[in-house]
Short mmCIF file of C-alpha atoms in Angstrom, two decimals:
data_model
loop_
_atom_site.label_atom_id
_atom_site.label_comp_id
_atom_site.label_asym_id
_atom_site.label_seq_id
_atom_site.Cartn_x
_atom_site.Cartn_y
_atom_site.Cartn_z
CA MET A 1 0.81 -43.06 -84.55
CA PRO A 2 3.18 -46.08 -84.28
CA SER A 3 3.63 -47.65 -80.87
CA TRP A 4 7.24 -46.49 -80.46
CA GLN A 5 6.18 -42.90 -81.14
CA ASN A 6 3.48 -43.17 -78.46
CA HIS A 7 6.07 -44.40 -75.98
CA PHE A 8 8.49 -41.63 -76.97
CA GLN A 9 5.80 -38.94 -76.63
CA GLY A 10 4.84 -40.32 -73.22
CA PHE A 11 8.47 -40.23 -72.11
CA LEU A 12 8.86 -36.69 -73.45
CA ASN A 13 5.75 -35.48 -71.59
CA LEU A 14 7.05 -37.02 -68.38
CA PHE A 15 10.45 -35.41 -68.87
CA LEU A 16 8.93 -31.98 -69.52
CA GLN A 17 6.77 -32.09 -66.40
CA SER A 18 7.94 -30.57 -63.15
CA HIS A 19 6.58 -30.73 -59.63
CA CYS A 20 3.97 -28.37 -58.26
CA PRO A 21 5.81 -26.22 -55.66
CA LEU A 22 2.79 -26.33 -53.32
CA CYS A 23 2.03 -30.08 -53.26
CA GLN A 24 4.80 -31.77 -55.31
CA ARG A 25 2.36 -33.36 -57.79
CA SER A 26 3.66 -33.66 -61.35
CA THR A 27 2.50 -30.82 -63.58
CA SER A 28 3.42 -29.14 -66.84
CA GLU A 29 2.20 -25.78 -65.49
CA THR A 30 3.52 -23.56 -62.69
CA LEU A 31 0.93 -25.08 -60.32
CA CYS A 32 -1.02 -28.31 -60.60
CA LEU A 33 -4.70 -28.04 -61.42
CA TYR A 34 -5.76 -28.78 -57.83
CA CYS A 35 -3.53 -26.12 -56.24
CA ALA A 36 -4.35 -23.57 -58.93
CA ARG A 37 -8.05 -24.08 -58.22
CA GLN A 38 -7.51 -23.86 -54.45
CA LEU A 39 -5.52 -20.66 -54.84
CA HIS A 40 -8.01 -19.06 -57.21
CA ASN A 41 -10.79 -19.75 -54.71
CA CYS A 42 -8.98 -17.58 -52.13
CA GLY A 43 -10.21 -14.42 -53.85
CA GLN A 44 -12.61 -12.24 -51.85
CA LYS A 45 -16.07 -11.39 -53.13
CA HIS A 46 -15.57 -7.76 -52.11
CA PRO A 47 -11.87 -6.87 -52.54
CA SER A 48 -12.59 -3.15 -52.24
CA ALA A 49 -14.21 -3.50 -48.78
CA SER A 50 -11.19 -1.76 -47.19
CA TRP A 51 -10.99 0.98 -49.82
CA GLN A 52 -11.56 3.77 -47.31
CA GLY A 53 -9.77 6.01 -44.83
CA GLU A 54 -6.46 7.82 -45.22
CA ILE A 55 -4.84 4.93 -47.12
CA PRO A 56 -7.44 2.90 -49.10
CA ILE A 57 -6.61 -0.80 -49.47
CA PHE A 58 -7.73 -3.15 -52.24
CA GLY A 59 -7.17 -6.75 -51.13
CA TRP A 60 -7.60 -9.69 -53.48
CA GLY A 61 -7.66 -12.41 -50.79
CA VAL A 62 -7.44 -12.96 -47.05
CA TYR A 63 -3.99 -13.88 -45.76
CA GLY A 64 -4.33 -17.50 -44.69
CA GLY A 65 -4.70 -21.07 -45.95
CA SER A 66 -3.59 -21.77 -49.53
CA LEU A 67 -2.83 -18.12 -50.20
CA LYS A 68 -0.50 -17.82 -47.21
CA ARG A 69 1.28 -20.99 -48.30
CA ALA A 70 1.63 -19.77 -51.89
CA ILE A 71 3.11 -16.43 -50.78
CA ALA A 72 5.62 -18.16 -48.48
CA VAL A 73 6.73 -20.52 -51.27
CA MET A 74 6.93 -17.61 -53.73
CA LYS A 75 9.18 -15.60 -51.44
CA TYR A 76 11.34 -18.18 -49.69
CA GLU A 77 11.50 -21.17 -52.04
CA ASN A 78 12.56 -19.41 -55.25
CA GLN A 79 9.24 -19.58 -57.07
CA PRO A 80 8.86 -16.21 -58.84
CA ASN A 81 6.29 -17.60 -61.30
CA ILE A 82 3.74 -17.74 -58.48
CA ALA A 83 4.01 -13.94 -58.31
CA ARG A 84 2.90 -13.72 -61.93
CA ILE A 85 -0.16 -15.87 -61.24
CA LEU A 86 -1.09 -13.77 -58.21
CA GLY A 87 -0.57 -10.55 -60.17
CA THR A 88 -3.00 -11.78 -62.82
CA TYR A 89 -5.61 -12.61 -60.17
CA LEU A 90 -5.15 -9.18 -58.59
CA GLY A 91 -5.45 -7.48 -61.99
CA GLU A 92 -8.62 -9.39 -62.90
CA ALA A 93 -10.17 -8.43 -59.57
CA TRP A 94 -9.23 -4.77 -60.14
CA LEU A 95 -10.90 -4.78 -63.56
CA LEU A 96 -14.11 -6.24 -62.12
CA ASN A 97 -14.19 -4.34 -58.81
CA SER A 98 -12.10 -1.20 -59.26
CA PRO A 99 -13.15 1.34 -56.63
CA GLN A 100 -12.16 4.14 -59.04
CA PRO A 101 -12.78 2.78 -62.54
CA HIS A 102 -12.33 6.12 -64.27
CA THR A 103 -8.89 6.80 -62.77
CA GLN A 104 -5.75 5.67 -64.60
CA PRO A 105 -3.04 5.51 -61.92
CA VAL A 106 0.61 4.71 -62.46
CA VAL A 107 1.38 1.38 -60.78
CA VAL A 108 4.32 1.33 -58.37
CA PRO A 109 5.45 -1.83 -56.53
CA ILE A 110 6.75 -1.58 -52.96
CA PRO A 111 10.53 -1.84 -53.50
CA MET A 112 12.99 -4.12 -51.74
CA HIS A 113 16.39 -2.98 -50.54
CA PRO A 114 18.94 -3.77 -53.32
CA ASP A 115 20.95 -6.08 -51.03
CA LYS A 116 17.87 -8.11 -50.11
CA GLN A 117 16.68 -8.25 -53.71
CA LYS A 118 20.11 -9.47 -54.83
CA GLN A 119 19.95 -12.20 -52.19
CA ARG A 120 16.44 -13.33 -53.21
CA GLY A 121 16.96 -12.79 -56.91
CA TYR A 122 13.73 -10.85 -57.50
CA ASN A 123 11.24 -8.51 -55.90
CA GLN A 124 7.94 -10.38 -55.73
CA ALA A 125 5.97 -7.11 -55.54
CA ALA A 126 7.52 -5.99 -58.84
CA LEU A 127 6.63 -9.29 -60.53
CA ILE A 128 3.07 -9.06 -59.17
CA ALA A 129 2.87 -5.48 -60.49
CA GLU A 130 4.09 -6.55 -63.95
CA SER A 131 1.34 -9.16 -64.30
CA PHE A 132 -1.18 -6.76 -62.77
CA CYS A 133 -0.34 -4.18 -65.46
CA GLN A 134 -0.38 -6.75 -68.27
CA THR A 135 -3.92 -7.60 -67.19
CA THR A 136 -5.25 -4.10 -66.49
CA LYS A 137 -3.20 -2.25 -69.17
CA LEU A 138 -2.23 0.34 -66.54
CA LYS A 139 1.21 1.95 -66.71
CA LEU A 140 3.98 0.41 -64.59
CA ASN A 141 6.86 2.45 -63.19
CA LEU A 142 9.58 0.77 -61.14
CA ASN A 143 11.50 3.98 -60.41
CA VAL A 144 9.06 6.14 -58.46
CA LEU A 145 10.05 4.71 -55.08
CA GLU A 146 13.35 3.36 -53.72
CA ARG A 147 14.17 1.45 -50.56
CA VAL A 148 17.20 3.21 -49.13
CA ARG A 149 17.50 1.57 -45.73
CA GLU A 150 17.58 -2.15 -45.08
CA THR A 151 15.14 -3.10 -42.33
CA GLN A 152 14.78 -6.17 -40.17
CA ALA A 153 12.00 -8.67 -40.83
CA GLN A 154 8.61 -7.33 -39.71
CA PHE A 155 7.39 -10.70 -38.44
CA GLY A 156 7.12 -10.76 -34.65
CA LEU A 157 7.33 -6.98 -34.20
CA SER A 158 4.59 -4.94 -32.55
CA ALA A 159 2.78 -2.23 -34.52
CA SER A 160 4.92 0.54 -32.99
CA GLU A 161 8.12 -1.47 -33.57
CA ARG A 162 7.15 -1.99 -37.21
CA GLU A 163 6.67 1.75 -37.74
CA LYS A 164 10.00 2.54 -36.08
CA ASN A 165 11.69 -0.19 -38.12
CA LEU A 166 10.44 1.38 -41.37
CA ALA A 167 11.10 5.02 -40.50
CA GLU A 168 12.87 6.69 -43.44
CA ALA A 169 13.19 3.34 -45.22
CA PHE A 170 11.96 4.78 -48.54
CA ALA A 171 12.90 7.65 -50.83
CA VAL A 172 11.44 9.05 -54.04
CA GLY A 173 13.39 7.97 -57.12
CA LYS A 174 15.81 10.45 -58.69
CA GLU A 175 13.75 11.17 -61.81
CA PHE A 176 10.73 12.16 -59.70
CA ARG A 177 12.46 14.38 -57.13
CA ARG A 178 12.15 17.38 -59.43
CA GLN A 179 9.00 16.47 -61.33
CA CYS A 180 6.10 14.50 -59.83
CA PRO A 181 4.13 11.99 -61.91
CA SER A 182 1.08 13.63 -63.45
CA MET A 183 -1.09 10.65 -62.51
CA PRO A 184 -1.82 9.35 -59.00
CA VAL A 185 0.15 6.34 -57.78
CA LEU A 186 -1.34 2.92 -57.01
CA LEU A 187 1.05 0.95 -54.81
CA ILE A 188 1.31 -2.84 -55.19
CA ASP A 189 2.47 -5.35 -52.57
CA ASP A 190 2.08 -9.04 -51.78
CA ILE A 191 0.74 -8.71 -48.21
CA TYR A 192 -0.96 -5.97 -46.19
CA THR A 193 -0.83 -6.69 -42.44
CA THR A 194 -0.46 -3.84 -39.94
CA GLY A 195 0.05 -1.26 -42.68
CA ALA A 196 3.44 -0.05 -41.41
CA THR A 197 5.20 -0.62 -44.75
CA THR A 198 2.39 1.03 -46.71
CA LYS A 199 2.20 3.97 -44.32
CA SER A 200 5.94 4.63 -44.61
CA ALA A 201 5.86 4.44 -48.42
CA VAL A 202 2.78 6.66 -48.71
CA GLN A 203 4.28 9.21 -46.31
CA THR A 204 7.45 9.42 -48.41
CA LEU A 205 5.52 9.92 -51.64
CA ARG A 206 3.08 12.48 -50.25
CA GLN A 207 5.89 14.52 -48.68
CA SER A 208 7.24 14.91 -52.21
CA GLY A 209 3.87 16.07 -53.53
CA ILE A 210 2.98 12.76 -55.19
CA THR A 211 -0.69 11.77 -54.98
CA VAL A 212 -1.28 8.22 -53.74
CA LEU A 213 -4.53 6.55 -54.75
CA GLY A 214 -4.08 3.60 -52.39
CA LEU A 215 -2.58 0.12 -52.20
CA ALA A 216 -3.58 -3.04 -54.06
CA ALA A 217 -2.36 -6.17 -52.27
CA VAL A 218 -2.65 -9.85 -53.11
CA ALA A 219 -3.41 -10.72 -49.48
CA ILE A 220 -4.85 -8.69 -46.65
CA ALA A 221 -4.68 -9.82 -43.02
CA ILE A 222 -7.96 -9.50 -41.18
CA LYS A 223 -7.86 -8.16 -37.64
CA ASP A 224 -8.61 -11.37 -35.79
CA GLN A 225 -5.74 -13.21 -37.45
CA HIS A 226 -2.28 -13.34 -35.84
CA ASN A 227 -0.06 -13.07 -38.94
#
């Protein structure tokens, strides 16, 4: 290749590169190689360890470090593509470690209130669920659950305050009020902390006769963390 073409190709590659949203290094991908590797290493060896009790939880990683940073950037710095990466990781973990491999649930993301979603521009849980379903080939349905009451931020609230804050925040979507899905529902969210959001959503679905398999979350907060 002539010298001028080499220079032009180099300039073009530089122009096409963007900055990694986690470290600001130049990259042609959503994340640079270093941050992608750091994030991938956040996955738990036993993501189904909390798949028990009244509401079973499948958690890809522990909420902290690189994963906590990635989730914050995804939500508050307009980086929806990070949600797609995390959804793929969650889906791969589900395929390898599914606690109920013979069950084919319908995947339902935890919804955002329409006003909040309009402000952010996307619901990260829905984007995570889309990638999760592309990976697992499970069916996605965005209309099973609606958020009908806007709630204040959960951060800084006690467990009882979180439950009160989320009381009657959800409703079953119009098309499912008369006829329940024939398959159980697997909820998807970015973070599982105290469980108040999940509990409210599950309660709403079960009151309408909809079977809930559990929740699959990208990050799960362990009890000795203060997140």
